[in-house]
Short mmCIF file of C-alpha atoms and ligand atoms in Angstrom, two decimals:
data_model
loop_
_atom_site.label_atom_id
_atom_site.label_comp_id
_atom_site.label_asym_id
_atom_site.label_seq_id
_atom_site.Cartn_x
_atom_site.Cartn_y
_atom_site.Cartn_z
CA UNK M 1 7.52 -76.71 -59.09
CA UNK M 2 4.07 -76.69 -57.52
CA UNK M 3 3.09 -76.59 -53.83
CA UNK M 4 -0.38 -77.12 -52.36
CA UNK M 5 -1.64 -75.17 -49.34
CA UNK M 6 -4.94 -74.63 -47.56
CA UNK M 7 -4.45 -70.86 -47.53
CA UNK M 8 -2.24 -68.33 -49.31
CA UNK M 9 -1.78 -64.72 -48.17
CA UNK M 10 -0.25 -62.19 -50.55
CA UNK M 11 1.47 -59.29 -48.77
CA UNK M 12 2.79 -58.80 -45.24
CA UNK M 13 1.05 -55.49 -44.47
CA UNK M 14 -1.19 -54.90 -41.50
CA UNK M 15 -3.63 -57.77 -41.94
CA UNK M 16 -1.66 -60.46 -43.79
CA UNK M 17 0.77 -61.54 -41.05
CA UNK M 18 -1.83 -61.74 -38.26
CA UNK M 19 -4.19 -63.67 -40.50
CA UNK M 20 -1.43 -66.03 -41.68
CA UNK M 21 -0.39 -66.85 -38.13
CA UNK M 22 -4.00 -67.29 -37.00
CA UNK M 23 -4.76 -69.65 -39.92
CA UNK M 24 -1.57 -71.64 -39.32
CA UNK M 25 -2.37 -71.92 -35.61
CA UNK M 26 -5.83 -73.20 -36.57
CA UNK M 27 -4.10 -76.07 -38.36
CA UNK M 28 -4.31 -74.81 -41.94
CA UNK M 29 -1.21 -75.31 -44.07
CA UNK M 30 -0.52 -71.68 -44.96
CA UNK M 31 1.83 -69.72 -47.25
CA UNK M 32 2.52 -65.96 -47.12
CA UNK M 33 4.28 -64.05 -49.89
CA UNK M 34 6.19 -60.74 -49.62
CA UNK M 35 7.93 -59.08 -52.55
CA UNK M 36 9.76 -56.35 -50.67
CA UNK M 37 9.92 -55.46 -46.98
CA UNK M 38 8.28 -57.42 -44.16
CA UNK M 39 5.61 -55.35 -42.46
CA UNK M 40 4.64 -53.40 -45.58
CA UNK M 41 3.91 -49.69 -45.76
CA UNK M 42 3.12 -48.84 -42.14
CA UNK M 43 6.25 -50.43 -40.78
CA UNK M 44 8.71 -49.39 -43.49
CA UNK M 45 7.54 -46.22 -45.24
CA UNK M 46 4.38 -45.13 -43.41
CA UNK M 47 3.23 -44.80 -39.82
CA UNK M 48 6.25 -46.03 -37.89
CA UNK M 49 9.04 -44.06 -39.62
CA UNK M 50 6.95 -40.90 -39.94
CA UNK M 51 5.80 -40.91 -36.32
CA UNK M 52 9.38 -41.56 -35.23
CA UNK M 53 10.46 -38.50 -37.22
CA UNK M 54 7.51 -36.47 -35.89
CA UNK M 55 8.84 -37.24 -32.39
CA UNK M 56 12.32 -35.93 -33.31
CA UNK M 57 10.77 -32.84 -34.87
CA UNK M 58 8.76 -32.16 -31.72
CA UNK M 59 11.91 -32.28 -29.61
CA UNK M 60 13.51 -29.70 -31.92
CA UNK M 61 10.38 -27.54 -31.67
CA UNK M 62 10.27 -27.71 -27.89
CA UNK M 63 14.01 -27.09 -27.60
CA UNK M 64 13.55 -23.87 -29.56
CA UNK M 65 10.67 -22.93 -27.27
CA UNK M 66 12.55 -23.93 -24.12
CA UNK M 67 12.87 -20.35 -22.88
CA UNK M 68 9.03 -20.09 -22.79
CA UNK M 69 9.20 -22.69 -20.03
CA UNK M 70 12.08 -21.01 -18.22
CA UNK M 71 14.63 -23.49 -19.51
CA UNK M 72 17.61 -21.90 -21.21
CA UNK M 73 19.10 -23.88 -24.09
CA UNK M 74 22.10 -22.52 -25.95
CA UNK M 75 21.21 -22.98 -29.61
CA UNK M 76 19.52 -25.93 -31.29
CA UNK M 77 21.12 -27.90 -34.09
CA UNK M 78 19.35 -30.83 -35.74
CA UNK M 79 21.67 -33.61 -36.92
CA UNK M 80 19.67 -35.22 -39.71
CA UNK M 81 21.98 -38.23 -39.94
CA UNK M 82 21.23 -39.03 -36.29
CA UNK M 83 17.54 -38.34 -36.75
CA UNK M 84 17.52 -40.83 -39.61
CA UNK M 85 19.60 -43.38 -37.69
CA UNK M 86 17.09 -43.28 -34.83
CA UNK M 87 14.23 -43.74 -37.28
CA UNK M 88 16.05 -46.60 -39.04
CA UNK M 89 16.61 -48.41 -35.73
CA UNK M 90 12.91 -48.25 -34.83
CA UNK M 91 11.88 -49.43 -38.30
CA UNK M 92 14.48 -52.22 -38.38
CA UNK M 93 13.26 -53.63 -35.07
CA UNK M 94 9.69 -53.72 -36.39
CA UNK M 95 10.42 -55.21 -39.80
CA UNK M 96 12.76 -57.84 -38.33
CA UNK M 97 10.13 -58.61 -35.71
CA UNK M 98 7.52 -59.34 -38.39
CA UNK M 99 9.96 -61.49 -40.40
CA UNK M 100 11.02 -63.55 -37.36
CA UNK M 101 7.43 -64.00 -36.26
CA UNK M 102 6.34 -65.29 -39.65
CA UNK M 103 9.37 -67.51 -40.24
CA UNK M 104 9.12 -68.96 -36.73
CA UNK M 105 5.44 -69.94 -36.99
CA UNK M 106 4.82 -73.68 -37.50
CA UNK M 107 2.54 -74.60 -40.47
CA UNK M 108 3.43 -71.30 -42.14
CA UNK M 109 5.82 -71.01 -45.12
CA UNK M 110 7.23 -67.63 -46.15
CA UNK M 111 7.95 -66.93 -49.84
CA UNK M 112 9.99 -63.87 -50.82
CA UNK M 113 9.11 -62.69 -54.30
CA UNK M 114 6.40 -61.16 -56.43
CA UNK M 115 3.08 -63.06 -56.40
CA UNK M 116 0.86 -63.14 -59.47
CA UNK M 117 -2.39 -65.02 -60.00
CA UNK M 118 -2.44 -67.72 -62.65
CA UNK M 119 -6.01 -68.78 -61.88
CA UNK M 120 -8.58 -68.38 -59.08
CA UNK M 121 -6.71 -70.85 -56.88
CA UNK M 122 -3.17 -70.56 -58.21
CA UNK M 123 -0.46 -67.95 -57.56
CA UNK M 124 3.02 -67.94 -59.07
CA UNK M 125 6.07 -66.76 -57.10
CA UNK M 126 9.18 -67.09 -59.26
CA UNK M 127 9.50 -70.76 -60.29
CA UNK M 128 6.96 -71.98 -57.77
CA UNK M 129 3.25 -72.34 -58.39
CA UNK M 130 1.29 -72.13 -55.13
CA UNK M 131 -2.22 -73.56 -55.06
CA UNK M 132 -4.89 -73.16 -52.37
CA UNK M 133 -8.64 -73.12 -51.92
CA UNK M 134 -8.44 -69.83 -49.97
CA UNK M 135 -6.43 -66.80 -51.07
CA UNK M 136 -6.22 -63.54 -49.12
CA UNK M 137 -4.94 -60.41 -50.87
CA UNK M 138 -3.23 -57.77 -48.68
CA UNK M 139 -1.05 -56.00 -51.23
CA UNK M 140 -1.65 -52.38 -50.13
CA UNK M 141 -0.99 -49.23 -52.10
CA UNK M 142 1.95 -47.12 -53.27
CA UNK M 143 2.47 -43.38 -53.73
CA UNK M 144 0.55 -42.04 -56.69
CA UNK M 145 2.82 -40.07 -59.02
CA UNK M 146 0.68 -37.70 -61.10
CA UNK M 147 1.69 -36.93 -64.70
CA UNK M 148 2.50 -33.28 -63.99
CA UNK M 149 3.90 -31.33 -66.96
CA UNK M 150 7.71 -31.26 -66.65
CA UNK M 151 7.90 -34.15 -64.17
CA UNK M 152 10.30 -36.10 -66.40
CA UNK M 153 12.88 -33.31 -66.21
CA UNK M 154 13.04 -33.00 -62.42
CA UNK M 155 13.83 -35.21 -59.47
CA UNK M 156 11.00 -35.91 -57.08
CA UNK M 157 10.55 -37.61 -53.75
CA UNK M 158 7.67 -39.73 -52.43
CA UNK M 159 6.91 -40.85 -48.87
CA UNK M 160 9.35 -43.75 -49.38
CA UNK M 161 12.36 -41.84 -50.72
CA UNK M 162 11.78 -38.93 -48.30
CA UNK M 163 12.65 -41.35 -45.52
CA UNK M 164 16.10 -41.94 -46.99
CA UNK M 165 17.13 -38.28 -46.65
CA UNK M 166 19.88 -37.73 -44.11
CA UNK M 167 20.54 -34.09 -44.88
CA UNK M 168 18.26 -31.11 -44.49
CA UNK M 169 16.65 -29.77 -47.68
CA UNK M 170 17.18 -26.06 -48.01
CA UNK M 171 13.65 -25.58 -49.34
CA UNK M 172 11.21 -28.50 -49.44
CA UNK M 173 8.24 -28.03 -51.75
CA UNK M 174 5.39 -30.39 -50.88
CA UNK M 175 2.74 -30.92 -53.55
CA UNK M 176 -0.40 -32.11 -51.75
CA UNK M 177 -2.01 -30.52 -48.69
CA UNK M 178 -3.46 -33.64 -47.12
CA UNK M 179 -2.44 -36.06 -44.35
CA UNK M 180 0.90 -37.35 -45.63
CA UNK M 181 2.05 -34.04 -47.12
CA UNK M 182 1.27 -32.03 -43.99
CA UNK M 183 3.04 -34.41 -41.63
CA UNK M 184 6.22 -34.17 -43.72
CA UNK M 185 5.82 -30.40 -44.12
CA UNK M 186 5.66 -29.70 -40.41
CA UNK M 187 8.42 -32.11 -39.43
CA UNK M 188 10.84 -30.69 -42.01
CA UNK M 189 10.00 -27.13 -40.98
CA UNK M 190 10.81 -28.10 -37.42
CA UNK M 191 14.07 -29.72 -38.54
CA UNK M 192 14.95 -26.29 -39.95
CA UNK M 193 14.05 -26.37 -43.67
CA UNK M 194 12.09 -23.73 -45.49
CA UNK M 195 8.84 -25.47 -46.50
CA UNK M 196 6.14 -24.61 -49.03
CA UNK M 197 2.94 -26.64 -49.38
CA UNK M 198 1.08 -26.49 -52.68
CA UNK M 199 -2.53 -27.61 -52.74
CA UNK M 200 -4.79 -27.62 -55.78
CA UNK M 201 -7.99 -27.26 -53.76
CA UNK M 202 -9.21 -24.16 -51.93
CA UNK M 203 -8.23 -25.53 -48.51
CA UNK M 204 -6.04 -28.08 -46.75
CA UNK M 205 -7.43 -31.56 -45.97
CA UNK M 206 -10.62 -31.08 -47.95
CA UNK M 207 -12.44 -34.01 -46.33
CA UNK M 208 -12.46 -32.23 -42.95
CA UNK M 209 -14.83 -29.44 -41.93
CA UNK M 210 -13.80 -25.97 -43.05
CA UNK M 211 -13.08 -24.79 -39.51
CA UNK M 212 -10.72 -27.75 -39.00
CA UNK M 213 -8.89 -26.96 -42.26
CA UNK M 214 -8.66 -23.28 -41.26
CA UNK M 215 -7.25 -24.06 -37.80
CA UNK M 216 -4.66 -26.42 -39.29
CA UNK M 217 -3.64 -23.76 -41.81
CA UNK M 218 -3.13 -21.31 -38.96
CA UNK M 219 -1.04 -23.79 -36.95
CA UNK M 220 1.23 -24.48 -39.94
CA UNK M 221 1.56 -20.84 -40.99
CA UNK M 222 2.41 -19.84 -37.40
CA UNK M 223 5.43 -22.12 -37.67
CA UNK M 224 6.54 -20.41 -40.87
CA UNK M 225 5.27 -22.93 -43.43
CA UNK M 226 4.20 -21.23 -46.65
CA UNK M 227 0.92 -22.58 -48.01
CA UNK M 228 -0.29 -21.94 -51.57
CA UNK M 229 -3.90 -22.96 -52.13
CA UNK M 230 -5.95 -23.05 -55.37
CA UNK M 231 -2.97 -24.13 -57.48
CA UNK M 232 -5.06 -24.92 -60.54
CA UNK M 233 -2.27 -26.15 -62.73
CA UNK M 234 1.06 -27.34 -61.40
CA UNK M 235 4.03 -27.40 -63.78
CA UNK M 236 7.61 -28.36 -63.07
CA UNK M 237 10.99 -27.45 -64.56
CA UNK M 238 14.61 -27.92 -63.64
CA UNK M 239 16.42 -24.73 -62.50
CA UNK M 240 20.07 -25.70 -62.17
CA UNK M 241 20.12 -27.95 -59.11
CA UNK M 242 16.68 -26.71 -58.00
CA UNK M 243 13.15 -27.42 -59.14
CA UNK M 244 10.82 -24.69 -60.34
CA UNK M 245 7.14 -25.18 -59.56
CA UNK M 246 4.58 -23.15 -61.50
CA UNK M 247 1.05 -22.70 -60.22
CA UNK M 248 -0.54 -20.56 -62.89
CA UNK M 249 -0.54 -22.66 -66.09
CA UNK M 250 2.22 -20.58 -67.68
CA UNK M 251 4.58 -22.43 -70.06
CA UNK M 252 7.59 -21.48 -67.99
CA UNK M 253 7.12 -22.39 -64.35
CA UNK M 254 7.50 -19.30 -62.20
CA UNK M 255 6.77 -18.62 -58.61
CA UNK M 256 8.35 -21.22 -56.38
CA UNK M 257 11.84 -22.65 -56.53
CA UNK M 258 12.71 -25.48 -54.18
CA UNK M 259 15.74 -27.64 -53.52
CA UNK M 260 13.55 -30.76 -53.06
CA UNK M 261 10.12 -31.74 -54.32
CA UNK M 262 7.84 -34.14 -52.46
CA UNK M 263 4.79 -35.49 -54.24
CA UNK M 264 2.10 -36.45 -51.71
CA UNK M 265 -1.05 -36.61 -53.79
CA UNK M 266 -2.70 -39.88 -52.92
CA UNK M 267 -2.14 -43.58 -53.35
CA UNK M 268 -2.44 -46.18 -56.11
CA UNK M 269 -3.52 -49.77 -55.31
CA UNK M 270 -0.92 -52.48 -56.04
CA UNK M 271 -3.30 -54.42 -58.28
CA UNK M 272 -1.92 -53.63 -61.74
CA UNK M 273 0.72 -56.39 -61.59
CA UNK M 274 -1.18 -59.04 -59.64
CA UNK M 275 -2.74 -60.97 -62.53
CA UNK M 276 -6.24 -60.40 -61.13
CA UNK M 277 -7.74 -60.90 -64.59
CA UNK M 278 -6.52 -64.52 -64.55
CA UNK M 279 -8.42 -65.10 -61.32
CA UNK M 280 -11.47 -63.11 -62.46
CA UNK M 281 -11.29 -60.74 -59.46
CA UNK M 282 -13.12 -57.46 -60.07
CA UNK M 283 -11.75 -54.01 -59.25
CA UNK M 284 -13.33 -50.57 -59.41
CA UNK M 285 -12.28 -47.92 -61.93
CA UNK M 286 -9.34 -46.87 -59.75
CA UNK M 287 -8.03 -50.42 -59.35
CA UNK M 288 -9.29 -51.10 -55.80
CA UNK M 289 -10.61 -54.64 -55.34
CA UNK M 290 -14.38 -54.77 -54.92
CA UNK M 291 -15.45 -56.60 -51.73
CA UNK M 292 -18.65 -57.27 -49.81
CA UNK M 293 -19.28 -56.57 -46.13
CA UNK M 294 -17.25 -59.64 -45.13
CA UNK M 295 -14.35 -58.62 -47.43
CA UNK M 296 -15.06 -61.39 -49.94
CA UNK M 297 -14.28 -60.58 -53.57
CA UNK M 298 -16.58 -61.61 -56.41
CA UNK M 299 -14.60 -64.89 -56.73
CA UNK M 300 -15.47 -67.54 -54.10
CA UNK M 301 -12.42 -68.35 -51.98
CA UNK M 302 -10.67 -65.00 -52.54
CA UNK M 303 -10.73 -62.16 -49.99
CA UNK M 304 -9.13 -58.69 -50.12
CA UNK M 305 -7.97 -56.97 -46.93
CA UNK M 306 -6.31 -53.67 -46.09
CA UNK M 307 -5.99 -50.52 -48.19
CA UNK M 308 -6.39 -52.47 -51.45
CA UNK M 309 -10.12 -53.04 -50.84
CA UNK M 310 -10.80 -49.31 -50.69
CA UNK M 311 -12.78 -49.71 -47.43
CA UNK M 312 -10.10 -48.05 -45.31
CA UNK M 313 -6.70 -46.44 -45.67
CA UNK M 314 -5.22 -46.96 -42.25
CA UNK M 315 -3.28 -49.51 -40.27
CA UNK M 316 -6.17 -49.97 -37.87
CA UNK M 317 -8.69 -50.52 -40.69
CA UNK M 318 -6.41 -53.16 -42.22
CA UNK M 319 -5.96 -54.87 -38.86
CA UNK M 320 -9.71 -54.72 -38.28
CA UNK M 321 -10.16 -56.39 -41.69
CA UNK M 322 -8.04 -59.28 -40.38
CA UNK M 323 -10.21 -59.52 -37.27
CA UNK M 324 -13.39 -59.59 -39.37
CA UNK M 325 -12.13 -62.30 -41.74
CA UNK M 326 -10.61 -64.42 -38.95
CA UNK M 327 -13.75 -64.20 -36.80
CA UNK M 328 -16.03 -65.14 -39.69
CA UNK M 329 -13.84 -68.00 -40.91
CA UNK M 330 -12.63 -69.50 -37.69
CA UNK M 331 -15.05 -68.45 -34.94
CA UNK M 332 -18.42 -68.65 -36.74
CA UNK M 333 -18.60 -64.84 -36.53
CA UNK M 334 -20.94 -62.55 -38.42
CA UNK M 335 -18.70 -59.49 -38.44
CA UNK M 336 -19.10 -56.82 -41.11
CA UNK M 337 -17.05 -53.82 -42.24
CA UNK M 338 -19.93 -51.43 -41.70
CA UNK M 339 -20.04 -52.33 -37.99
CA UNK M 340 -16.95 -50.24 -37.34
CA UNK M 341 -17.02 -46.54 -36.48
CA UNK M 342 -14.62 -44.65 -38.77
CA UNK M 343 -11.73 -43.13 -36.84
CA UNK M 344 -8.28 -41.78 -37.63
CA UNK M 345 -5.71 -39.18 -36.69
CA UNK M 346 -3.58 -36.63 -38.48
CA UNK M 347 -0.15 -36.48 -36.87
CA UNK M 348 0.75 -32.89 -37.19
CA UNK M 349 1.48 -31.38 -33.80
CA UNK M 350 -0.90 -30.83 -32.11
CA UNK M 351 -2.66 -33.81 -33.67
CA UNK M 352 -6.18 -34.09 -35.01
CA UNK M 353 -8.21 -37.01 -33.69
CA UNK M 354 -11.37 -37.85 -35.63
CA UNK M 355 -14.28 -40.21 -35.08
CA UNK M 356 -17.49 -40.74 -37.03
CA UNK M 357 -19.21 -38.08 -39.13
CA UNK M 358 -18.00 -34.56 -39.84
CA UNK M 359 -20.39 -31.62 -39.63
CA UNK M 360 -20.58 -31.67 -43.42
CA UNK M 361 -21.59 -35.37 -43.35
CA UNK M 362 -24.30 -34.60 -40.78
CA UNK M 363 -25.66 -31.71 -42.83
CA UNK M 364 -25.72 -33.83 -45.99
CA UNK M 365 -27.49 -36.57 -44.06
CA UNK M 366 -30.16 -34.02 -43.14
CA UNK M 367 -30.89 -35.25 -39.62
CA UNK M 368 -31.61 -32.99 -36.63
CA UNK M 369 -28.41 -32.63 -34.69
CA UNK M 370 -26.74 -30.80 -31.82
CA UNK M 371 -23.22 -29.41 -31.94
CA UNK M 372 -20.74 -28.13 -29.38
CA UNK M 373 -17.30 -26.55 -29.64
CA UNK M 374 -14.65 -25.73 -27.08
CA UNK M 375 -11.34 -23.98 -27.78
CA UNK M 376 -8.25 -25.69 -26.40
CA UNK M 377 -7.40 -22.35 -24.76
CA UNK M 378 -10.08 -23.27 -22.15
CA UNK M 379 -8.37 -26.56 -21.29
CA UNK M 380 -6.23 -26.38 -18.16
CA UNK M 381 -3.82 -29.06 -19.30
CA UNK M 382 -3.17 -27.17 -22.54
CA UNK M 383 -2.56 -23.92 -20.64
CA UNK M 384 -0.16 -25.63 -18.26
CA UNK M 385 1.79 -26.89 -21.25
CA UNK M 386 1.61 -23.57 -23.13
CA UNK M 387 0.09 -25.45 -26.10
CA UNK M 388 -3.40 -24.05 -26.52
CA UNK M 389 -3.83 -24.30 -30.29
CA UNK M 390 -6.91 -26.02 -31.71
CA UNK M 391 -10.41 -26.88 -30.54
CA UNK M 392 -12.80 -29.75 -29.79
CA UNK M 393 -16.06 -30.28 -31.57
CA UNK M 394 -18.77 -32.89 -31.20
CA UNK M 395 -22.02 -33.68 -33.01
CA UNK M 396 -24.95 -35.52 -31.47
CA UNK M 397 -28.23 -36.82 -32.90
CA UNK M 398 -30.99 -34.60 -31.46
CA UNK M 399 -33.49 -37.45 -31.01
CA UNK M 400 -31.46 -40.52 -30.05
CA UNK M 401 -28.75 -38.56 -28.15
CA UNK M 402 -26.16 -40.82 -29.76
CA UNK M 403 -22.84 -39.25 -30.73
CA UNK M 404 -22.52 -38.83 -34.50
CA UNK M 405 -18.95 -37.66 -34.72
CA UNK M 406 -16.16 -35.59 -33.20
CA UNK M 407 -12.94 -33.78 -34.02
CA UNK M 408 -10.29 -32.99 -31.46
CA UNK M 409 -7.51 -30.80 -32.76
CA UNK M 410 -5.17 -30.17 -29.87
CA UNK M 411 -2.63 -31.76 -27.58
CA UNK M 412 -3.38 -35.47 -27.08
CA UNK M 413 -6.22 -35.22 -29.62
CA UNK M 414 -5.28 -38.63 -31.02
CA UNK M 415 -5.73 -40.22 -27.57
CA UNK M 416 -8.64 -38.18 -26.22
CA UNK M 417 -10.81 -39.03 -29.23
CA UNK M 418 -10.96 -42.63 -27.97
CA UNK M 419 -13.24 -41.85 -25.04
CA UNK M 420 -15.74 -40.50 -27.57
CA UNK M 421 -15.09 -43.34 -30.03
CA UNK M 422 -15.66 -45.99 -27.38
CA UNK M 423 -19.02 -44.51 -26.38
CA UNK M 424 -19.98 -44.51 -30.06
CA UNK M 425 -18.92 -48.15 -30.42
CA UNK M 426 -20.94 -49.01 -27.30
CA UNK M 427 -23.89 -47.29 -28.99
CA UNK M 428 -24.59 -45.41 -25.76
CA UNK M 429 -26.08 -41.90 -25.51
CA UNK M 430 -23.75 -38.94 -24.98
CA UNK M 431 -25.12 -38.48 -21.48
CA UNK M 432 -23.10 -41.51 -20.33
CA UNK M 433 -19.94 -39.64 -21.19
CA UNK M 434 -21.24 -36.33 -19.88
CA UNK M 435 -21.79 -37.87 -16.43
CA UNK M 436 -18.45 -39.70 -16.28
CA UNK M 437 -15.92 -38.46 -13.74
CA UNK M 438 -12.65 -37.81 -15.53
CA UNK M 439 -9.17 -37.34 -14.11
CA UNK M 440 -7.76 -33.86 -13.46
CA UNK M 441 -5.76 -32.32 -15.05
CA UNK M 442 -6.27 -33.95 -18.44
CA UNK M 443 -7.68 -32.92 -21.79
CA UNK M 444 -10.33 -35.66 -21.43
CA UNK M 445 -11.84 -33.99 -18.35
CA UNK M 446 -13.16 -31.30 -20.72
CA UNK M 447 -15.25 -33.72 -22.79
CA UNK M 448 -18.17 -33.48 -20.29
CA UNK M 449 -17.74 -29.67 -20.36
CA UNK M 450 -17.88 -29.79 -24.15
CA UNK M 451 -21.06 -31.89 -24.05
CA UNK M 452 -22.62 -29.39 -21.65
CA UNK M 453 -22.42 -26.81 -24.45
CA UNK M 454 -24.51 -28.75 -27.01
CA UNK M 455 -26.91 -26.60 -28.99
CA UNK M 456 -28.96 -27.12 -32.16
CA UNK M 457 -26.91 -27.26 -35.36
CA UNK M 458 -27.63 -24.01 -37.20
CA UNK M 459 -28.71 -23.64 -40.81
CA UNK M 460 -25.20 -22.94 -42.08
CA UNK M 461 -21.69 -23.93 -41.09
CA UNK M 462 -19.73 -21.23 -39.19
C1 LIG B 1 3.64 -41.67 -45.09
C2 LIG B 1 2.51 -42.50 -44.54
C3 LIG B 1 2.15 -42.36 -43.22
C4 LIG B 1 1.10 -43.12 -42.70
N1 LIG B 1 0.76 -42.94 -41.39
C5 LIG B 1 -0.26 -43.66 -40.87
C6 LIG B 1 -0.64 -43.52 -39.51
O1 LIG B 1 -0.05 -42.74 -38.78
N2 LIG B 1 -1.66 -44.27 -39.05
C7 LIG B 1 -2.32 -45.17 -39.83
O2 LIG B 1 -3.26 -45.81 -39.36
N3 LIG B 1 -1.99 -45.33 -41.13
C8 LIG B 1 -0.97 -44.60 -41.65
N4 LIG B 1 -0.61 -44.79 -42.97
C9 LIG B 1 -1.37 -45.78 -43.77
C10 LIG B 1 -0.87 -47.21 -43.46
O3 LIG B 1 0.51 -47.29 -43.70
C11 LIG B 1 -1.61 -48.18 -44.35
O4 LIG B 1 -2.99 -47.97 -44.19
C12 LIG B 1 -1.29 -49.62 -43.98
O5 LIG B 1 0.07 -49.89 -44.11
C13 LIG B 1 -2.12 -50.53 -44.88
O6 LIG B 1 -1.69 -51.82 -44.76
P1 LIG B 1 -2.10 -52.93 -45.81
O7 LIG B 1 -2.41 -54.11 -44.97
O8 LIG B 1 -3.13 -52.46 -46.73
O9 LIG B 1 -0.79 -53.22 -46.67
P2 LIG B 1 0.62 -52.53 -46.82
O10 LIG B 1 1.15 -52.11 -45.50
O11 LIG B 1 0.58 -51.51 -47.88
O12 LIG B 1 1.52 -53.76 -47.28
C14 LIG B 1 1.31 -54.44 -48.48
C15 LIG B 1 2.47 -55.39 -48.70
O13 LIG B 1 2.20 -56.18 -49.84
C16 LIG B 1 3.38 -56.36 -50.58
N5 LIG B 1 3.02 -56.67 -51.97
C17 LIG B 1 2.36 -55.88 -52.86
N6 LIG B 1 2.16 -56.52 -54.01
C18 LIG B 1 2.69 -57.76 -53.86
C19 LIG B 1 2.79 -58.88 -54.70
N7 LIG B 1 2.26 -58.88 -55.93
N8 LIG B 1 3.45 -59.97 -54.25
C20 LIG B 1 3.97 -59.99 -53.00
N9 LIG B 1 3.88 -58.97 -52.14
C21 LIG B 1 3.25 -57.86 -52.57
C22 LIG B 1 4.09 -55.02 -50.45
O14 LIG B 1 5.47 -55.14 -50.71
C23 LIG B 1 3.79 -54.68 -49.00
O15 LIG B 1 4.80 -55.17 -48.14
C24 LIG B 1 0.43 -44.05 -43.51
C25 LIG B 1 0.82 -44.23 -44.85
C26 LIG B 1 1.85 -43.47 -45.36
C27 LIG B 1 2.26 -43.68 -46.78
#
């Protein structure tokens, strides 16, 4: 059977559904294909479930600290089955919402199954061949499972299977000291598990500045998370019902023995089973689809959006990809990927909010810059809440006075970063923000104070 459409979208992640609905509303006969769960990674195994669990973990953390606030709580017990049920309910509402939205949109047909290219304008889903002049790929990524010695003999978890746990691991070993691994590590520590993080590099979250990595290490260690850095060679072996993790290249793994093993060591693009070769679509060496500034692939009429194009790895970058493509196609726009200011957050608690360049980026760039830092222990709001961990940092171009980048590690860091981000997007000098009157008592009211401390960036990082 063969069906003709104006547009086909593969994947219902963070750009596909919005684009499909927009195209259908513009009068294009549109098809969207999903092989698994509506809403993709963020909704089902990424942002939404993890942040829902982070919220439960924070309640457990605060309950244990209740006496610090003069509130006496008699013992804290975390019921993992209820924690999971709460998470499942939030996820279900989101995934069902996406499915209903897509299936209820006129001019849009939903196909459930695996899509594979058969040519530049043809995609097969089961028995049906879909044809269209425009095809948009939003297939996302999946957890990368590295070929660690001994992996075949042990059970391991990924971000997806972690979310199915409804009991507390006795000792969770997390391989990978970056965003996903650290969020799981802290939440499970707060649920009551012993947690060890193993990182091959010399510090956590290597893409951040060293002082950010060091502060995060301190926050996690203060909560009792064990962190093993410089694990040059990770080996695995079964030890009864536990898993042994070796860090020192010995034949017999020694050192750490955990009840559960989570592998959180990056992502793999879902392009290996998409038939891209039949369409002639090029990828890079890691399998990410190569796109231009407008997210067009090398094949006319085929675009790639979301994580799979390697131009972002976040829900907001994927959604922004949709906005770029829709504006250029339907509104005569001239939008480009490089117009956006990079921004993201790490959802440990307190969170890290990031915008623009890091200090390392600025140093590599070689421009004259100013820098300022302020510890969260100076921030009234943080003191009132007895949560003074972390610091703020901002970098400014010495000549143009434009903000180059910022990191806010501290309570509300994920929200506060937006006042800086928005000034960067407006391409305004930092003085606009420095002179703004902010509300008291908030964390944001200290951004002008931070900017008042700008000084030339020294020769070497602190
Ligand atoms: C644990 C974790 C936590 C995260 N937390 C955050 C966060 O807090 N904030 C944030 O911004 N980002 C977060 N992310 C990243 C975020 O989830 C992704 O950036 C986002 O989901 C990317 O969306 P996407 O559009 O690329 O596609 P995805 O959401 O990955 O969806 C792709 C869809 O395509 C489908 N598909 C794949 N191949 C085919 C095929 N051949 N045929 C049919 N369908 C197919 C898949 O089944 C999937 O539904 C997190 C990720 C993880 C793993």
